[in-house]
mmCIF file of C-alpha atoms in Angstrom:
data_model
loop_
_atom_site.group_PDB
_atom_site.id
_atom_site.type_symbol
_atom_site.label_atom_id
_atom_site.label_comp_id
_atom_site.label_asym_id
_atom_site.label_seq_id
_atom_site.Cartn_x
_atom_site.Cartn_y
_atom_site.Cartn_z
ATOM 1 C CA THR A 1 -39.143 -135.940 -67.660
ATOM 2 C CA ALA A 2 -41.607 -133.563 -66.047
ATOM 3 C CA ALA A 3 -42.359 -131.858 -69.225
ATOM 4 C CA LEU A 4 -42.839 -135.165 -71.226
ATOM 5 C CA MET A 5 -44.996 -136.529 -68.516
ATOM 6 C CA SER A 6 -47.382 -133.625 -68.398
ATOM 7 C CA GLY A 7 -48.250 -134.076 -72.049
ATOM 8 C CA ILE A 8 -48.204 -137.973 -71.966
ATOM 9 C CA LEU A 9 -50.384 -137.991 -68.886
ATOM 10 C CA LEU A 10 -52.959 -135.995 -70.318
ATOM 11 C CA TRP A 11 -52.837 -137.838 -73.815
ATOM 12 C CA ILE A 12 -53.317 -141.144 -71.976
ATOM 13 C CA CYS A 13 -56.447 -139.659 -70.317
ATOM 14 C CA SER A 14 -57.844 -138.414 -73.555
ATOM 15 C CA PRO A 15 -56.108 -140.162 -76.680
ATOM 16 C CA ASN A 16 -58.403 -138.324 -79.076
ATOM 17 C CA LEU A 17 -57.746 -134.994 -77.439
ATOM 18 C CA GLU A 18 -61.367 -134.215 -77.092
ATOM 19 C CA GLY A 19 -62.891 -135.894 -74.043
ATOM 20 C CA GLY A 20 -60.979 -133.933 -71.450
ATOM 21 C CA ALA A 21 -58.958 -135.127 -68.489
ATOM 22 C CA PRO A 22 -59.703 -135.652 -64.834
ATOM 23 C CA VAL A 23 -59.189 -132.720 -62.599
ATOM 24 C CA TRP A 24 -56.113 -134.568 -60.786
ATOM 25 C CA ALA A 25 -54.494 -135.029 -64.145
ATOM 26 C CA GLU A 26 -54.806 -131.332 -65.005
ATOM 27 C CA PHE A 27 -53.569 -130.181 -61.627
ATOM 28 C CA GLY A 28 -50.663 -132.755 -62.097
ATOM 29 C CA ALA A 29 -49.854 -131.608 -65.651
ATOM 30 C CA GLY A 30 -49.803 -127.986 -64.294
ATOM 31 C CA MET A 31 -47.386 -128.794 -61.460
ATOM 32 C CA LEU A 32 -45.116 -130.742 -63.802
ATOM 33 C CA VAL A 33 -44.904 -127.809 -66.174
ATOM 34 C CA LEU A 34 -43.876 -125.573 -63.302
ATOM 35 C CA ILE A 35 -41.381 -128.041 -62.136
ATOM 36 C CA TYR A 36 -39.833 -128.269 -65.589
ATOM 37 C CA GLN A 37 -39.928 -124.315 -65.838
ATOM 38 C CA THR A 38 -37.952 -124.035 -62.634
ATOM 39 C CA CYS A 39 -35.296 -126.631 -63.666
ATOM 40 C CA ASP A 40 -35.135 -125.159 -67.203
ATOM 41 C CA ALA A 41 -34.438 -121.666 -65.620
ATOM 42 C CA VAL A 42 -31.841 -122.711 -63.158
ATOM 43 C CA ASP A 43 -29.838 -125.372 -64.941
ATOM 44 C CA GLY A 44 -27.860 -122.954 -67.202
ATOM 45 C CA LEU A 45 -27.267 -120.470 -64.270
ATOM 46 C CA GLN A 46 -25.989 -123.336 -62.179
ATOM 47 C CA ALA A 47 -23.759 -124.710 -64.891
ATOM 48 C CA ARG A 48 -22.175 -121.240 -65.599
ATOM 49 C CA ARG A 49 -21.791 -120.654 -61.737
ATOM 50 C CA THR A 50 -19.883 -123.841 -61.277
ATOM 51 C CA GLY A 51 -17.955 -123.720 -64.625
ATOM 52 C CA ALA A 52 -19.671 -126.822 -65.716
ATOM 53 C CA THR A 53 -20.967 -125.608 -69.236
ATOM 54 C CA SER A 54 -20.297 -127.778 -72.148
ATOM 55 C CA PRO A 55 -21.518 -128.449 -75.643
ATOM 56 C CA LEU A 56 -23.236 -131.650 -74.362
ATOM 57 C CA GLY A 57 -25.128 -129.515 -71.791
ATOM 58 C CA GLU A 58 -26.232 -126.976 -74.432
ATOM 59 C CA LEU A 59 -27.426 -129.932 -76.747
ATOM 60 C CA LEU A 60 -29.411 -131.626 -73.972
ATOM 61 C CA ASP A 61 -30.876 -128.276 -72.740
ATOM 62 C CA HIS A 62 -32.181 -127.034 -76.252
ATOM 63 C CA GLY A 63 -32.815 -130.529 -77.312
ATOM 64 C CA CYS A 64 -35.065 -131.284 -74.500
ATOM 65 C CA ASP A 65 -36.803 -127.804 -74.861
ATOM 66 C CA GLY A 66 -37.756 -128.788 -78.535
ATOM 67 C CA THR A 67 -39.131 -132.184 -77.407
ATOM 68 C CA CYS A 68 -40.906 -130.641 -74.440
ATOM 69 C CA LEU A 69 -42.480 -128.005 -76.478
ATOM 70 C CA THR A 70 -44.496 -130.580 -78.435
ATOM 71 C CA SER A 71 -45.508 -132.305 -75.273
ATOM 72 C CA PHE A 72 -46.715 -128.856 -73.719
ATOM 73 C CA THR A 73 -48.667 -128.288 -76.914
ATOM 74 C CA LEU A 74 -50.407 -131.607 -76.886
ATOM 75 C CA GLY A 75 -51.142 -131.161 -73.238
ATOM 76 C CA TYR A 76 -53.011 -127.920 -73.453
ATOM 77 C CA CYS A 77 -54.787 -129.192 -76.633
ATOM 78 C CA VAL A 78 -56.274 -131.909 -74.469
ATOM 79 C CA SER A 79 -57.117 -129.237 -71.861
ATOM 80 C CA GLN A 80 -59.010 -127.326 -74.541
ATOM 81 C CA GLN A 81 -60.498 -130.294 -76.131
ATOM 82 C CA CYS A 82 -59.111 -129.375 -79.544
ATOM 83 C CA GLY A 83 -59.316 -132.828 -81.000
ATOM 84 C CA LEU A 84 -57.056 -134.463 -83.720
ATOM 85 C CA GLY A 85 -58.176 -131.740 -86.247
ATOM 86 C CA LEU A 86 -57.029 -128.497 -87.515
ATOM 87 C CA LEU A 87 -56.969 -126.724 -84.074
ATOM 88 C CA THR A 88 -54.282 -129.174 -82.678
ATOM 89 C CA ALA A 89 -52.187 -129.113 -85.878
ATOM 90 C CA THR A 90 -52.241 -125.352 -86.037
ATOM 91 C CA SER A 91 -51.251 -125.046 -82.497
ATOM 92 C CA LEU A 92 -48.394 -127.394 -83.040
ATOM 93 C CA VAL A 93 -47.065 -125.555 -86.137
ATOM 94 C CA VAL A 94 -47.172 -122.139 -84.476
ATOM 95 C CA SER A 95 -45.365 -123.443 -81.457
ATOM 96 C CA TRP A 96 -42.777 -125.120 -83.641
ATOM 97 C CA PHE A 97 -41.899 -122.092 -85.816
ATOM 98 C CA PRO A 98 -40.563 -119.527 -83.450
ATOM 99 C CA TRP A 99 -38.601 -122.264 -81.440
ATOM 100 C CA TRP A 100 -36.955 -123.755 -84.521
ATOM 101 C CA LEU A 101 -36.371 -120.526 -86.137
ATOM 102 C CA ALA A 102 -34.516 -119.217 -82.992
ATOM 103 C CA GLN A 103 -32.157 -122.159 -83.512
ATOM 104 C CA TRP A 104 -31.819 -121.413 -87.042
ATOM 105 C CA GLU A 105 -31.108 -117.781 -86.214
ATOM 106 C CA ALA A 106 -28.406 -118.970 -83.861
ATOM 107 C CA TYR A 107 -26.823 -121.127 -86.553
ATOM 108 C CA HIS A 108 -26.222 -117.873 -88.586
ATOM 109 C CA THR A 109 -25.396 -115.410 -85.826
ATOM 110 C CA GLY A 110 -23.936 -117.580 -83.191
ATOM 111 C CA VAL A 111 -26.407 -116.041 -80.618
ATOM 112 C CA VAL A 112 -29.247 -118.087 -79.111
ATOM 113 C CA ARG A 113 -32.345 -115.966 -78.234
ATOM 114 C CA THR A 114 -35.240 -117.525 -76.297
ATOM 115 C CA GLY A 115 -37.830 -114.828 -77.292
ATOM 116 C CA GLY A 116 -38.465 -111.181 -77.481
ATOM 117 C CA GLU A 117 -37.465 -108.626 -74.853
ATOM 118 C CA THR A 118 -40.639 -108.993 -72.805
ATOM 119 C CA PHE A 119 -42.070 -112.353 -73.859
ATOM 120 C CA GLY A 120 -40.131 -115.620 -74.202
ATOM 121 C CA ILE A 121 -39.967 -119.180 -73.142
ATOM 122 C CA THR A 122 -40.536 -118.528 -69.464
ATOM 123 C CA GLU A 123 -43.776 -116.721 -70.135
ATOM 124 C CA ILE A 124 -44.996 -119.359 -72.380
ATOM 125 C CA GLU A 125 -44.318 -122.075 -69.745
ATOM 126 C CA PHE A 126 -46.300 -120.172 -67.164
ATOM 127 C CA MET A 127 -49.155 -119.614 -69.730
ATOM 128 C CA VAL A 128 -49.182 -123.427 -70.368
ATOM 129 C CA ALA A 129 -49.244 -124.149 -66.464
ATOM 130 C CA ALA A 130 -52.248 -121.591 -66.241
ATOM 131 C CA ILE A 131 -54.307 -123.315 -68.800
ATOM 132 C CA HIS A 132 -53.976 -126.538 -67.000
ATOM 133 C CA PHE A 133 -55.014 -124.867 -63.657
ATOM 134 C CA ILE A 134 -57.915 -122.993 -65.280
ATOM 135 C CA THR A 135 -59.189 -126.293 -66.791
ATOM 136 C CA ALA A 136 -58.981 -128.092 -63.431
ATOM 137 C CA ILE A 137 -60.757 -125.459 -61.523
ATOM 138 C CA CYS A 138 -63.435 -124.415 -64.236
ATOM 139 C CA GLY A 139 -63.734 -127.517 -66.319
ATOM 140 C CA ALA A 140 -62.638 -128.318 -69.906
ATOM 141 C CA ASP A 141 -65.806 -126.839 -71.243
ATOM 142 C CA VAL A 142 -64.842 -123.389 -70.148
ATOM 143 C CA TRP A 143 -62.790 -123.191 -73.361
ATOM 144 C CA LYS A 144 -65.927 -123.693 -75.461
ATOM 145 C CA ILE A 145 -67.487 -120.492 -74.092
ATOM 146 C CA GLN A 146 -68.342 -118.375 -77.263
ATOM 147 C CA ILE A 147 -66.890 -114.942 -77.457
ATOM 148 C CA PHE A 148 -68.384 -113.437 -80.525
ATOM 149 C CA GLN A 149 -69.809 -114.401 -83.956
ATOM 150 C CA LEU A 150 -68.432 -113.382 -87.297
ATOM 151 C CA SER A 151 -70.591 -111.815 -89.968
ATOM 152 C CA ASN A 152 -70.418 -115.227 -91.939
ATOM 153 C CA GLY A 153 -71.890 -116.995 -88.881
ATOM 154 C CA THR A 154 -68.634 -118.571 -87.686
ATOM 155 C CA VAL A 155 -68.569 -118.745 -83.825
ATOM 156 C CA VAL A 156 -65.183 -117.918 -82.241
ATOM 157 C CA ASP A 157 -64.863 -119.703 -78.754
ATOM 158 C CA LEU A 158 -62.026 -119.251 -76.152
ATOM 159 C CA ARG A 159 -59.874 -122.117 -77.600
ATOM 160 C CA THR A 160 -60.090 -120.618 -81.048
ATOM 161 C CA ALA A 161 -59.257 -117.270 -79.700
ATOM 162 C CA ALA A 162 -56.236 -118.704 -77.860
ATOM 163 C CA VAL A 163 -54.996 -120.394 -81.071
ATOM 164 C CA ILE A 164 -55.257 -116.957 -82.894
ATOM 165 C CA ILE A 165 -53.251 -115.203 -79.998
ATOM 166 C CA GLN A 166 -50.608 -117.997 -80.106
ATOM 167 C CA LEU A 167 -50.546 -117.414 -83.997
ATOM 168 C CA VAL A 168 -49.951 -113.570 -83.497
ATOM 169 C CA VAL A 169 -47.255 -114.091 -80.868
ATOM 170 C CA ALA A 170 -45.548 -116.959 -82.829
ATOM 171 C CA THR A 171 -45.443 -114.690 -85.919
ATOM 172 C CA VAL A 172 -43.838 -111.816 -84.118
ATOM 173 C CA LEU A 173 -41.141 -114.132 -82.523
ATOM 174 C CA ALA A 174 -40.683 -115.884 -85.853
ATOM 175 C CA GLY A 175 -40.257 -112.541 -87.610
ATOM 176 C CA LEU A 176 -37.714 -111.328 -85.192
ATOM 177 C CA SER A 177 -35.584 -114.454 -85.774
ATOM 178 C CA VAL A 178 -35.849 -114.134 -89.559
ATOM 179 C CA LYS A 179 -34.842 -110.430 -89.281
ATOM 180 C CA TYR A 180 -31.899 -110.969 -86.956
ATOM 181 C CA ALA A 181 -30.585 -113.910 -88.949
ATOM 182 C CA LEU A 182 -30.812 -112.230 -92.409
ATOM 183 C CA VAL A 183 -29.347 -109.000 -91.470
ATOM 184 C CA THR A 184 -26.064 -110.884 -91.013
ATOM 185 C CA ARG A 185 -26.054 -111.934 -94.544
ATOM 186 C CA SER A 186 -23.960 -109.760 -96.890
ATOM 187 C CA SER A 187 -25.562 -110.578 -100.263
ATOM 188 C CA SER A 188 -28.883 -111.681 -101.629
ATOM 189 C CA LYS A 189 -27.289 -115.071 -102.475
ATOM 190 C CA GLU A 190 -26.486 -115.616 -98.951
ATOM 191 C CA VAL A 191 -30.081 -114.598 -97.889
ATOM 192 C CA ALA A 192 -31.454 -117.132 -100.435
ATOM 193 C CA VAL A 193 -29.148 -119.849 -99.028
ATOM 194 C CA ALA A 194 -30.193 -119.071 -95.498
ATOM 195 C CA LEU A 195 -33.811 -119.211 -96.424
ATOM 196 C CA SER A 196 -33.497 -122.428 -98.286
ATOM 197 C CA ARG A 197 -32.235 -124.100 -94.986
ATOM 198 C CA THR A 198 -35.831 -123.840 -93.705
ATOM 199 C CA TRP A 199 -37.395 -126.158 -96.210
ATOM 200 C CA PRO A 200 -37.543 -129.245 -93.702
ATOM 201 C CA LEU A 201 -39.651 -127.072 -91.242
ATOM 202 C CA VAL A 202 -41.795 -125.534 -93.984
ATOM 203 C CA THR A 203 -42.494 -129.044 -95.475
ATOM 204 C CA LEU A 204 -43.218 -130.565 -92.033
ATOM 205 C CA ALA A 205 -45.607 -127.665 -91.143
ATOM 206 C CA ALA A 206 -47.515 -127.788 -94.438
ATOM 207 C CA ILE A 207 -47.974 -131.636 -94.004
ATOM 208 C CA THR A 208 -48.978 -131.206 -90.481
ATOM 209 C CA VAL A 209 -51.624 -128.786 -91.130
ATOM 210 C CA SER A 210 -52.987 -130.453 -94.262
ATOM 211 C CA TRP A 211 -53.163 -133.955 -92.927
ATOM 212 C CA PRO A 212 -56.341 -133.634 -90.731
ATOM 213 C CA LEU A 213 -58.015 -131.645 -93.572
ATOM 214 C CA LEU A 214 -57.416 -134.223 -96.197
ATOM 215 C CA PHE A 215 -57.337 -137.505 -94.579
ATOM 216 C CA PRO A 216 -59.979 -139.498 -92.498
ATOM 217 C CA THR A 217 -60.154 -139.719 -88.740
ATOM 218 C CA ALA A 218 -58.434 -143.135 -88.656
ATOM 219 C CA LEU A 219 -55.237 -141.644 -90.054
ATOM 220 C CA ARG A 220 -55.094 -138.603 -87.854
ATOM 221 C CA ALA A 221 -53.436 -140.132 -84.895
ATOM 222 C CA PRO A 222 -50.470 -141.719 -86.700
ATOM 223 C CA GLY A 223 -50.112 -138.548 -88.812
ATOM 224 C CA LEU A 224 -49.843 -136.617 -85.492
ATOM 225 C CA LEU A 225 -47.394 -138.829 -84.146
ATOM 226 C CA ALA A 226 -45.145 -138.922 -87.160
ATOM 227 C CA SER A 227 -45.240 -135.107 -87.377
ATOM 228 C CA CYS A 228 -44.289 -134.613 -83.732
ATOM 229 C CA SER A 229 -41.465 -137.133 -83.936
ATOM 230 C CA MET A 230 -40.130 -135.567 -87.015
ATOM 231 C CA PHE A 231 -40.102 -132.107 -85.454
ATOM 232 C CA THR A 232 -38.104 -133.551 -82.611
ATOM 233 C CA ARG A 233 -35.678 -134.860 -85.186
ATOM 234 C CA ILE A 234 -35.135 -131.777 -87.213
ATOM 235 C CA ALA A 235 -35.141 -129.613 -84.001
ATOM 236 C CA SER A 236 -32.356 -131.735 -82.366
ATOM 237 C CA GLU A 237 -30.398 -131.565 -85.701
ATOM 238 C CA MET A 238 -30.588 -127.715 -85.853
ATOM 239 C CA VAL A 239 -29.442 -127.503 -82.323
ATOM 240 C CA LEU A 240 -26.520 -129.852 -83.128
ATOM 241 C CA VAL A 241 -25.323 -128.103 -86.498
ATOM 242 C CA HIS A 242 -25.443 -124.640 -84.893
ATOM 243 C CA MET A 243 -23.157 -125.952 -82.071
ATOM 244 C CA THR A 244 -20.808 -127.817 -84.381
ATOM 245 C CA LYS A 245 -20.921 -125.548 -87.469
ATOM 246 C CA GLU A 246 -21.796 -128.236 -89.773
ATOM 247 C CA SER A 247 -23.673 -127.834 -93.034
ATOM 248 C CA TYR A 248 -27.489 -127.909 -92.929
ATOM 249 C CA PRO A 249 -29.657 -129.398 -94.073
ATOM 250 C CA LYS A 250 -28.292 -132.955 -94.243
ATOM 251 C CA SER A 251 -30.089 -136.163 -95.423
ATOM 252 C CA GLN A 252 -33.736 -135.649 -94.494
ATOM 253 C CA VAL A 253 -35.025 -139.131 -95.215
ATOM 254 C CA GLY A 254 -37.680 -138.878 -92.427
ATOM 255 C CA VAL A 255 -39.225 -135.678 -93.808
ATOM 256 C CA LEU A 256 -39.040 -137.113 -97.297
ATOM 257 C CA SER A 257 -40.802 -140.232 -96.224
ATOM 258 C CA LEU A 258 -43.530 -138.187 -94.546
ATOM 259 C CA LEU A 259 -43.921 -136.297 -97.732
ATOM 260 C CA PHE A 260 -44.006 -139.372 -99.942
ATOM 261 C CA VAL A 261 -46.796 -140.940 -97.809
ATOM 262 C CA PHE A 262 -48.695 -137.671 -97.800
ATOM 263 C CA VAL A 263 -48.517 -137.513 -101.576
ATOM 264 C CA VAL A 264 -49.780 -141.148 -101.604
ATOM 265 C CA GLY A 265 -52.607 -140.138 -99.380
ATOM 266 C CA CYS A 266 -53.449 -137.359 -101.684
ATOM 267 C CA LEU A 267 -53.745 -139.703 -104.536
ATOM 268 C CA GLY A 268 -56.323 -141.668 -102.570
ATOM 269 C CA LEU A 269 -54.059 -144.668 -101.900
ATOM 270 C CA LEU A 270 -54.285 -144.648 -98.206
ATOM 271 C CA ASP A 271 -57.979 -145.684 -97.989
ATOM 272 C CA GLY A 272 -58.723 -148.844 -95.991
ATOM 273 C CA PRO A 273 -56.739 -150.933 -93.538
ATOM 274 C CA GLY A 274 -53.709 -150.818 -95.794
ATOM 275 C CA GLY A 275 -53.625 -147.062 -95.366
ATOM 276 C CA VAL A 276 -53.884 -147.207 -91.731
ATOM 277 C CA CYS A 277 -51.126 -149.847 -91.547
ATOM 278 C CA LEU A 278 -48.891 -147.753 -93.654
ATOM 279 C CA SER A 279 -49.494 -144.592 -91.647
ATOM 280 C CA TRP A 280 -48.761 -146.358 -88.408
ATOM 281 C CA THR A 281 -45.571 -147.844 -89.956
ATOM 282 C CA LEU A 282 -44.553 -144.276 -90.875
ATOM 283 C CA ALA A 283 -45.362 -142.981 -87.421
ATOM 284 C CA ILE A 284 -43.237 -145.728 -85.851
ATOM 285 C CA TYR A 285 -40.350 -144.993 -88.187
ATOM 286 C CA CYS A 286 -40.325 -141.303 -87.507
ATOM 287 C CA LEU A 287 -40.420 -142.100 -83.704
ATOM 288 C CA LEU A 288 -37.537 -144.552 -83.811
ATOM 289 C CA ASP A 289 -35.551 -142.112 -86.325
ATOM 290 C CA ALA A 290 -35.963 -139.234 -83.815
ATOM 291 C CA VAL A 291 -34.901 -141.396 -80.803
ATOM 292 C CA PHE A 292 -31.897 -142.967 -82.447
ATOM 293 C CA PHE A 293 -30.667 -139.614 -83.833
ATOM 294 C CA VAL A 294 -30.734 -138.033 -80.428
ATOM 295 C CA ALA A 295 -29.108 -140.970 -78.731
ATOM 296 C CA ASP A 296 -26.450 -141.185 -81.344
ATOM 297 C CA ALA A 297 -25.642 -137.381 -81.072
ATOM 298 C CA VAL A 298 -25.549 -137.493 -77.296
ATOM 299 C CA SER A 299 -23.302 -140.543 -77.360
ATOM 300 C CA GLU A 300 -20.844 -139.083 -79.849
ATOM 301 C CA ILE A 301 -20.467 -135.774 -77.879
ATOM 302 C CA SER A 302 -20.160 -137.612 -74.548
ATOM 303 C CA THR A 303 -17.407 -139.734 -76.001
ATOM 304 C CA HIS A 304 -15.545 -136.705 -77.511
ATOM 305 C CA LEU A 305 -15.752 -134.825 -74.084
ATOM 306 C CA GLY A 306 -14.780 -138.110 -72.236
ATOM 307 C CA VAL A 307 -17.787 -137.809 -69.817
ATOM 308 C CA SER A 308 -20.263 -140.451 -68.837
ATOM 309 C CA LEU A 309 -23.888 -139.446 -69.250
ATOM 310 C CA TYR A 310 -25.683 -142.578 -68.203
ATOM 311 C CA LYS A 311 -23.708 -143.692 -65.197
ATOM 312 C CA ILE A 312 -21.871 -142.078 -62.371
ATOM 313 C CA ASN A 313 -18.203 -143.226 -62.142
ATOM 314 C CA LYS A 314 -16.650 -143.889 -58.775
ATOM 315 C CA ARG A 315 -14.469 -141.028 -57.510
ATOM 316 C CA ARG A 316 -10.797 -141.939 -57.744
ATOM 317 C CA ALA A 317 -8.978 -142.121 -54.576
ATOM 318 C CA GLN A 318 -6.830 -138.976 -53.820
#
């Protein structure tokens, strides 16, 4: 809840991700991120200490991490005034790849890693909190300070440099996941099969980055919502299948629907009010698809384990 609220709070303050947010909102988002970081760090330790670990706990833990990752990214995109364009889309994609590939790696190896030896999810959460606190103290315009200018005249500011650094770190972490997953494959055919399982993420990433480049401003918000919702869907599904050892990918109606609308837009058929209506319909569908998938998975696991997730049962008399 704390992580989701940090992103939602800032998005409400700046729906177009450009106008910045009040100082109190930035401080509040930073504190919410730290609260989430603390809870995320101790919940697994507490569960193992008390013997309360379960598949449901792992699903909720990693599933929430995948959802909160998107919220974190949108939050600091507000802080850095990235807008609904390429900077935000790139930030989302480069934050999605290493996290999803870590779950994909676990699907093939049975081992869940949360980053490299010296840099992982904890360090990322501290960096996100720092971005909010820096913005609150120095103002959102601090991220527009120009660092240097390229030979072709392109100016690189702090927020662009932050995305570049994020891209480098994400590439290293994603590369490690690919390496560790593929070394367990015994033949080139198994390697090809493992790589083919990444098509939902690759497709989603390509659409997310291309959407703000190809479509008008009116379609960017629904496109962003659809992409973020669909990542929650495929991330939760990857966590679930590596726990249950089920086949992947399953039916990807949401990703294919997003791809269909994207192709329709590339053909110039999303112009005008009809295109806006179709885009928002797609966004709402993707959001509901993600919510219902997660709720259904949690309900099935709770029933299988015989536990009550949404209510506290009365203790039986001794």
